[in-house]
Every structure is written in C-alpha cells, then in structure tokens.
Amino acid sequence: MAVVFKKNKELEAQIDEYLDLLIRGGLVFKQGVKLYLEERNEEFEDQLQELRRIEEKGDDLRRHIETNLYLKTLIPESRGDVLGLLESADKVLNMITENLLEFSVEIPEIPKDLHPVFLDLSKHAIDASDGMVKAIRAYFRDLAAVRDNINQVLFYRKETNKIAEKFKRFVFRQDLRLSHRIHMRYFAYHIEQIAEESEDVCDRLAIATIKRYI
Amino acid sequence: MIWFFLLSGLFLGWSLGANDAANIFGTAVGTRMVRFKVAALIASIFVILGAVISGAGTTETLGSLGAVNALAGSFTVALMAGITVAWMTRLNLPVSTSQAVVGAIIGWNIFTNSPTDLSVLFKIMGTWVFSPILAAVFAIILFLIFKRYLGSIRIHMLQLDAYTRLGLIVVGAFGAYSLGANNIANVMGVFVPASPFRDLSLFGTVGFSGTQQLFLLGSIAIAVGIYTYSYRVMTTVGNDIFKLTPILALIVVLSKSLVLFVFASKGLENILISLHLPTLPLVPVSSSQAIIGAIIGVGIVKGGKGINYQILGRIAFGWVVTPIIAGVFSFIALFFVQNVFEQEVVRKDQKDNISSIVKPVDVKDWTLDSEFLDIRDISQTNITNNKYMRKICPQ
C-alpha cells in the first residue's frame, strides 16, 4: 500500500509540474510579444525557443502522466476526464507556442499606437489560460474553488473578446493596405483563440467537477 | 456418509462465496481499484475468521427456530435451500440464502411435526424488513459524514484514490468478517445439532469446539466459492447490481457490513445489555438486500432521483416467495429422503424432546415467581442454545 501512496505522490508531482509548464508558457508568450513589439529580435527568438522547449517538455510529461494513469489503473472513475482535461489544456499551450512562432515567421507590422492594445490583448488571453490552469489545479485538490476560477476565465475571455474587437475595429478604420489590415486581424484573432480555447477547457472542467462530487 | 451429507452445506457455502463476495468487492474489483487476487485473499481469510470466531450467535437463533437433528434431514434442508436460491437466481429474482434456509427449516418442522417457535420466526422475519432499512439509514449517515469530510479537506485526487483503495480493502475485510459471522448459520447452522465433530483443544489451551470446526469447514467452502466463481460474478452480475463510484461503493459496503455485524455480534449484544439498551436479534440477514437498502439510502440522500422503486417491490416479493418455495421443496424432498431413500431425517429418540429444546424462553417470563424458574424446566432447555441463560447466570 505504501508503494501505491508513493507512486501516486510521484504522479501528483508530475501533474503539478505539467501545470507549472502551462503557466510558464503563458509568461514566456507575454514576454515574447513585448520583445517583438520593442523589436528586440534576438531576445524574442530566445523566448520563442524557450517556449518551444516548454511545449515539448509539456508533451512528454503529459504522455507520461497519461500512460501511468492507465498502466497503474489510477482514479478509474475520473481517468477519462483527467486525460481529456490534460489533452485540451495541452492544445492551449500548443496554440500559445504557434502564435509566437507566427510572429517569427510572418513578422506582422503593428503600428506603434496599437502596441498598448495588442499587449493588453495578449495579457488578457494569457490571464484566461492562467485561470484555466488554476481551475484544473483546484479540480485535483479543492473542488469548491473550481467554480471561482472558471468564473475568472469567463471574465478574461469576455475582456479578450472586447479588446480584440476594439483592435480590429481600429485597424480596419486605418488608412492601411487591406492585406496589412487582414494580417493584423489574423494575429488578433489567433491570440483571442487562446482565451476561447481556455474557456472550452473550463466548460469541460465544469462537467468533470460535477461528476466528482459524491 | 457423514461427509456426503455435509456436501449440501458445502454447496450452499460455495454458492454464498461465489455470489456474496461480489457484494463486498464487486465495485472495487470491477473498477480495478483492488486486484481480484488481493480481494479474494482478504475476503477468504476474513470470512473464515468471522465464521469461526463470531458465527455462533446467528446459529443459535436458527437452531431455536428448528433443531434439525439428523444428518439426512440437515442435508435435505440445506440442499433444498440451495436449489431454491439457484432456481430463483435463474429467474432473476432477488433472493436471500437466509430466507431460503429459514423456509427449508420450517419445511422440516412441518414434516417432522416439530413445533415452530412463532416468536423466533417473527423476530427473524422482522429483521428481513428491518435490515435493508437499517442499511439505508447507515448509508445516509455515512454519506453525509463522507460528504462533509471530503468537502472540508483539500486532498489531491490521487491521494484520495490511494486512501479509497485502502478503505475498500479495510471495509472489504470487515464486510467479509461480518458475512462469515452472520451467514455461516445459513451454510452450516442446520448441521450443528447433528455435528460429527468433537470438541478439540489446541496446544492444551485454546478450545476449538465441534461447531467451530463445522464453521471452519463451511467457511472454507465459502472461500472456495470466492476463489473459483466470484470473479465472474464481480465482473458481470456484480457490476449490474450496483454501478457505483469507488467512494460510494465504500459507503455502501460499509453500511451493509455494519448491518451484518450488528445482527451477528454477541459482543455488541453484551454491550447493549450492560447499558440496559434494547438488543438486536442475532439473525442471519441477506447481504444482497442490505446492499440494495444501502444503495437506496444513498439515492434518497442524493435527492431521490433515479431510484428504481420497482426493486423494492421485487425485494418484498422475494421475502414472501423464497421461504415458501424453500419450505415446500424441503417438505417434498424430506418425504422422498425418508420414504424412498429410507434415511432418518429426524432422530426419533430426540423428537419428543424437540419441543423442549426449542421452547421459547423469554426473559420477560423470567421473574422470581415465574413457573419457569422450576429447576426441572431449566434442565429441559438446551443451555447452549439459550442466550437468555447467560442473562440468568452471567459469567
């Protein structure tokens, strides 16, 4: 029995480590966007590489956790939900990484007067994903706190939508090439999707939480 | 020949092990929280311990209902109870071995013209109704305690999983002990008056009575049933009976085990007597019906939605039908065993004394000016079969 407790403790630490990676990914993304807008390209590329490493490590860790959950037949009644949550949370991290990569590949031109709005958009999108991570953590330890964290995610998702809309309205009223406007809209849309995806994870989490109440 | 006659009891024990182990470890094994090998080992050890250490109480009650005193009679009674259980299980009716055994004993009483102690019969029948209700009450209380406790602690899901596994094993062990203590009377109770075993003394200090040897044999048959057939029941029928989460399974199994325990524990009875509280009769009760009662209790406390109330009707139907069928089967089979196979189903020399052996001795009748205090009356009662004697002469 002591072996079971020890194995479970190890897996518990791995899940916490995985969730830490999601938080770190969000921080690196915010920093990366800031560096890009400040045209500190070398540092930006370093951040992108760091984010890629985090994403790869996250993938490995997630696979390891999933395999162990099945091999050791742990939490049989919640295993499906946990695997689903980890996989959908992983999609958020992938989305964050892809977004920063697109900056490196497509080099979008963002006018200086739009930088604060763009930074605000990134910050709120990452706030939503951070809230999602907190909600997932609470799902494992403190069911009563899940609801509060989900509400935060909903709030940040709405704020992200508002900022993205404001950004797009502003962009499409500028005297810029249509391709330029569409390109900026594309970036705003994809950053907005981070918050949308985080909300989808939380919807899933809300159901999983109801199932966990005895 | 003696061993042949014991076969029907061993068959009953085997079927009890095969079916009732699923009530204890069904969800734990079905959800792979506990490996079958571990579950079977624990269940077997604790069933044997429960039967040998605490099996006497319920057997006394069955004995006071009808002291089947010839091996062929015991064989027939146990066999017909077993056949009734098998037949009703085939008809998919909720069936209790306890009720089948009681019905078969009454069949023997009627066939041999032995009196049936109605007060004991009503006491036994009362527990059939009361045990699922008590299981439901226990389940409601435990559910509320668990909900409050689990809501207040911030334990990681994986740690909770480990504790749940541990809990399922501990509760399963308690459930197996209670099952052995409570239900061994169904398996071997009818053989006690005609037991072929003599009392032994282990290492010159530990007494090992003939009845305990009989119970050991019966509980080994239960263990064989657990090892050989219960896995199939756990992974098929067992899961259909109650699909629960591991924590709810813990609550339900604990409730059921408590019910079986309170209806089997002499220790608890002595404590209640010393506290001048009313005691519960020591009667073999149906573990399946106690489980169903506990599940309904959990259903009620969770809002009462999704409870299949038809199952209550089916249980009540089982209460009525099982003893009647077993009684009729027993009566007919005893006729054939006695008249066709020419076996002694009741010992003639003791038949005349049966009425005194099963004579109801109610504590309320025992007053200083009671006629019963006549020493000749006491001498005619079966002292080992009379729990009230301990009240009269506390040791």
Coordinates of C-alpha atoms in Angstrom, one line a residue, chain B residues 162-381:
Chain B
A162 CA -4.9 5.7 -2.7
Y163 CA -6.9 6.2 0.5
T164 CA -10.1 5.0 -1.2
R165 CA -8.2 1.8 -2.3
L166 CA -7.0 1.3 1.3
G167 CA -10.5 2.0 2.6
L168 CA -12.1 -0.5 0.1
I169 CA -9.7 -3.2 1.4
V170 CA -10.3 -2.5 5.1
V171 CA -14.0 -2.2 4.6
G172 CA -14.0 -5.3 2.4
A173 CA -12.2 -7.2 5.2
F174 CA -14.8 -6.0 7.7
G175 CA -17.5 -6.9 5.2
A176 CA -16.1 -10.4 4.7
Y177 CA -15.8 -10.9 8.5
S178 CA -19.4 -9.8 9.0
L179 CA -20.5 -12.0 6.2
G180 CA -18.8 -15.0 7.7
A181 CA -20.2 -14.2 11.2
N182 CA -23.7 -13.6 10.0
N183 CA -24.2 -16.0 7.2
I184 CA -22.3 -19.1 8.3
A185 CA -25.5 -20.1 10.1
N186 CA -27.1 -20.4 6.6
V187 CA -24.4 -22.7 5.5
M188 CA -23.7 -24.9 8.5
G189 CA -26.4 -23.9 11.0
V190 CA -28.6 -26.9 10.2
F191 CA -25.8 -29.3 10.7
V192 CA -24.9 -28.1 14.2
P193 CA -27.3 -30.3 16.2
A194 CA -26.1 -33.3 14.1
S195 CA -22.4 -32.2 14.0
P196 CA -20.0 -35.1 13.5
F197 CA -17.1 -33.1 15.1
R198 CA -15.9 -33.4 18.7
D199 CA -14.5 -30.5 20.7
L200 CA -10.7 -30.2 20.5
S201 CA -8.2 -28.3 22.5
L202 CA -5.4 -26.7 20.6
F203 CA -2.0 -26.7 22.4
G204 CA -3.9 -27.6 25.5
T205 CA -5.1 -24.1 26.0
V206 CA -7.2 -22.9 23.0
G207 CA -10.6 -24.6 22.8
F208 CA -11.8 -25.5 19.3
S209 CA -15.4 -26.7 19.5
G210 CA -17.1 -29.1 17.2
T211 CA -19.3 -26.3 16.0
Q212 CA -16.3 -24.1 15.2
Q213 CA -14.8 -27.0 13.2
L214 CA -18.0 -27.2 11.3
F215 CA -17.9 -23.5 10.7
L216 CA -14.3 -23.7 9.6
L217 CA -15.3 -26.3 7.0
G218 CA -18.3 -24.2 5.8
S219 CA -16.2 -21.0 5.6
I220 CA -13.5 -22.9 3.6
A221 CA -16.4 -23.8 1.2
I222 CA -17.3 -20.1 1.1
A223 CA -13.6 -19.2 0.4
V224 CA -13.5 -21.8 -2.4
G225 CA -16.6 -20.1 -3.9
I226 CA -14.9 -16.8 -3.7
Y227 CA -11.8 -18.1 -5.5
T228 CA -13.5 -20.2 -8.1
Y229 CA -16.5 -18.2 -9.2
S230 CA -16.8 -14.8 -7.6
Y231 CA -14.6 -13.1 -10.2
R232 CA -17.2 -13.9 -12.9
V233 CA -20.0 -12.5 -10.7
M234 CA -18.0 -9.4 -9.8
T235 CA -17.2 -8.5 -13.4
T236 CA -20.7 -9.3 -14.8
V237 CA -23.6 -9.6 -12.5
G238 CA -22.0 -7.8 -9.6
N239 CA -21.5 -4.6 -11.6
D240 CA -25.0 -4.7 -12.9
I241 CA -26.4 -4.8 -9.3
F242 CA -24.7 -1.6 -8.3
K243 CA -22.6 0.6 -10.5
L244 CA -21.1 3.0 -8.1
T245 CA -18.1 5.2 -7.8
P246 CA -15.4 3.7 -5.6
I247 CA -16.2 6.1 -2.7
L248 CA -19.9 5.4 -2.9
A249 CA -19.0 1.7 -3.0
L250 CA -17.1 2.2 0.2
I251 CA -20.1 3.8 1.9
V252 CA -22.5 1.1 0.6
V253 CA -20.3 -1.8 1.6
L254 CA -19.5 -0.3 5.0
S255 CA -23.3 0.2 5.6
K256 CA -24.0 -3.4 4.6
S257 CA -21.2 -4.7 6.7
L258 CA -22.4 -2.8 9.7
V259 CA -25.9 -4.3 9.3
L260 CA -24.5 -7.8 9.1
F261 CA -22.2 -7.1 12.0
V262 CA -24.9 -5.8 14.3
F263 CA -27.1 -8.8 13.5
A264 CA -24.2 -11.2 14.3
S265 CA -22.2 -9.6 17.1
K266 CA -22.5 -11.2 20.5
G267 CA -20.1 -8.6 21.8
L268 CA -22.3 -5.8 20.7
E269 CA -25.3 -7.6 22.2
N270 CA -23.5 -7.9 25.6
I271 CA -22.6 -4.2 25.5
L272 CA -26.2 -3.2 24.8
I273 CA -27.4 -5.5 27.6
S274 CA -24.8 -3.9 30.0
L275 CA -26.1 -0.5 29.0
H276 CA -29.7 -1.6 29.5
L277 CA -30.5 -0.9 25.9
P278 CA -32.7 -3.0 23.7
T279 CA -30.7 -5.6 21.8
L280 CA -30.9 -6.6 18.2
P281 CA -31.6 -10.2 17.4
L282 CA -28.7 -12.3 16.2
V283 CA -30.2 -13.4 12.9
P284 CA -28.6 -14.3 9.5
V285 CA -29.7 -11.5 7.1
S286 CA -29.4 -11.1 3.4
S287 CA -26.3 -9.3 2.4
S288 CA -27.8 -8.6 -1.1
Q289 CA -30.9 -7.0 0.4
A290 CA -28.7 -5.0 2.8
I291 CA -26.7 -3.7 -0.2
I292 CA -29.8 -2.7 -2.1
G293 CA -31.1 -1.0 1.1
A294 CA -27.8 1.0 1.3
I295 CA -27.9 1.9 -2.4
I296 CA -31.4 3.2 -1.9
G297 CA -30.3 5.2 1.1
V298 CA -27.6 6.8 -1.0
G299 CA -30.2 7.5 -3.7
I300 CA -32.5 9.2 -1.2
V301 CA -29.8 11.4 0.3
K302 CA -28.8 12.5 -3.2
G303 CA -32.3 13.7 -3.9
G304 CA -34.2 10.6 -4.6
K305 CA -33.9 10.9 -8.4
G306 CA -33.2 7.8 -10.4
I307 CA -34.2 5.3 -7.7
N308 CA -35.9 2.3 -9.2
Y309 CA -38.7 1.8 -6.7
Q310 CA -39.8 -1.4 -8.6
I311 CA -36.8 -3.1 -7.0
L312 CA -38.4 -2.6 -3.6
G313 CA -41.4 -4.5 -4.8
R314 CA -39.1 -7.2 -6.0
I315 CA -37.4 -7.5 -2.6
A316 CA -40.8 -7.7 -0.9
F317 CA -41.8 -10.4 -3.4
G318 CA -38.6 -12.3 -2.6
W319 CA -39.4 -12.0 1.2
V320 CA -42.7 -13.8 0.6
V321 CA -41.8 -16.2 -2.1
T322 CA -38.4 -17.5 -1.2
P323 CA -39.2 -19.1 2.2
I324 CA -42.5 -20.5 0.9
I325 CA -40.7 -22.2 -2.1
A326 CA -37.9 -23.4 0.1
G327 CA -40.4 -24.7 2.6
V328 CA -42.4 -26.6 0.0
F329 CA -39.2 -28.0 -1.6
S330 CA -37.9 -29.1 1.8
F331 CA -41.1 -30.8 2.7
I332 CA -41.3 -32.7 -0.5
A333 CA -37.6 -33.7 -0.5
L334 CA -37.8 -34.8 3.1
F335 CA -40.7 -37.1 2.2
F336 CA -38.6 -38.7 -0.6
V337 CA -35.4 -38.9 1.5
Q338 CA -37.3 -40.6 4.4
N339 CA -39.7 -42.9 2.4
V340 CA -37.8 -43.6 -0.8
F341 CA -34.2 -43.5 0.3
E342 CA -35.0 -44.6 3.8
Q343 CA -32.8 -42.1 5.6
E344 CA -33.5 -40.8 9.1
V345 CA -34.5 -37.1 8.7
V346 CA -35.4 -36.7 12.4
R347 CA -34.0 -38.6 15.3
K348 CA -36.9 -40.4 16.9
D349 CA -35.3 -40.5 20.4
Q350 CA -34.9 -36.8 20.4
K351 CA -38.1 -35.9 18.6
D352 CA -40.1 -35.9 21.8
N353 CA -37.6 -33.5 23.3
I354 CA -37.6 -31.1 20.4
S355 CA -40.4 -29.1 21.8
S356 CA -38.5 -28.5 25.0
I357 CA -35.3 -27.8 23.1
V358 CA -36.9 -25.1 21.1
K359 CA -39.2 -23.9 23.9
P360 CA -39.3 -20.2 23.8
V361 CA -37.6 -18.7 26.8
D362 CA -38.5 -15.1 27.0
V363 CA -36.6 -13.0 29.5
K364 CA -39.8 -11.2 30.4
D365 CA -41.3 -14.5 31.7
W366 CA -38.3 -14.9 34.0
T367 CA -39.4 -13.5 37.2
L368 CA -39.0 -14.7 40.7
D369 CA -42.4 -16.1 41.0
S370 CA -42.4 -17.5 37.4
E371 CA -43.3 -21.1 36.9
F372 CA -40.4 -21.3 34.6
L373 CA -38.0 -21.0 37.5
D374 CA -38.7 -24.5 38.3
I375 CA -35.3 -26.2 38.1
R376 CA -36.8 -29.1 36.1
D377 CA -37.9 -26.7 33.3
I378 CA -34.4 -25.2 33.1
S379 CA -32.9 -28.6 32.9
Q380 CA -35.0 -29.4 29.9
T381 CA -33.9 -26.4 28.0

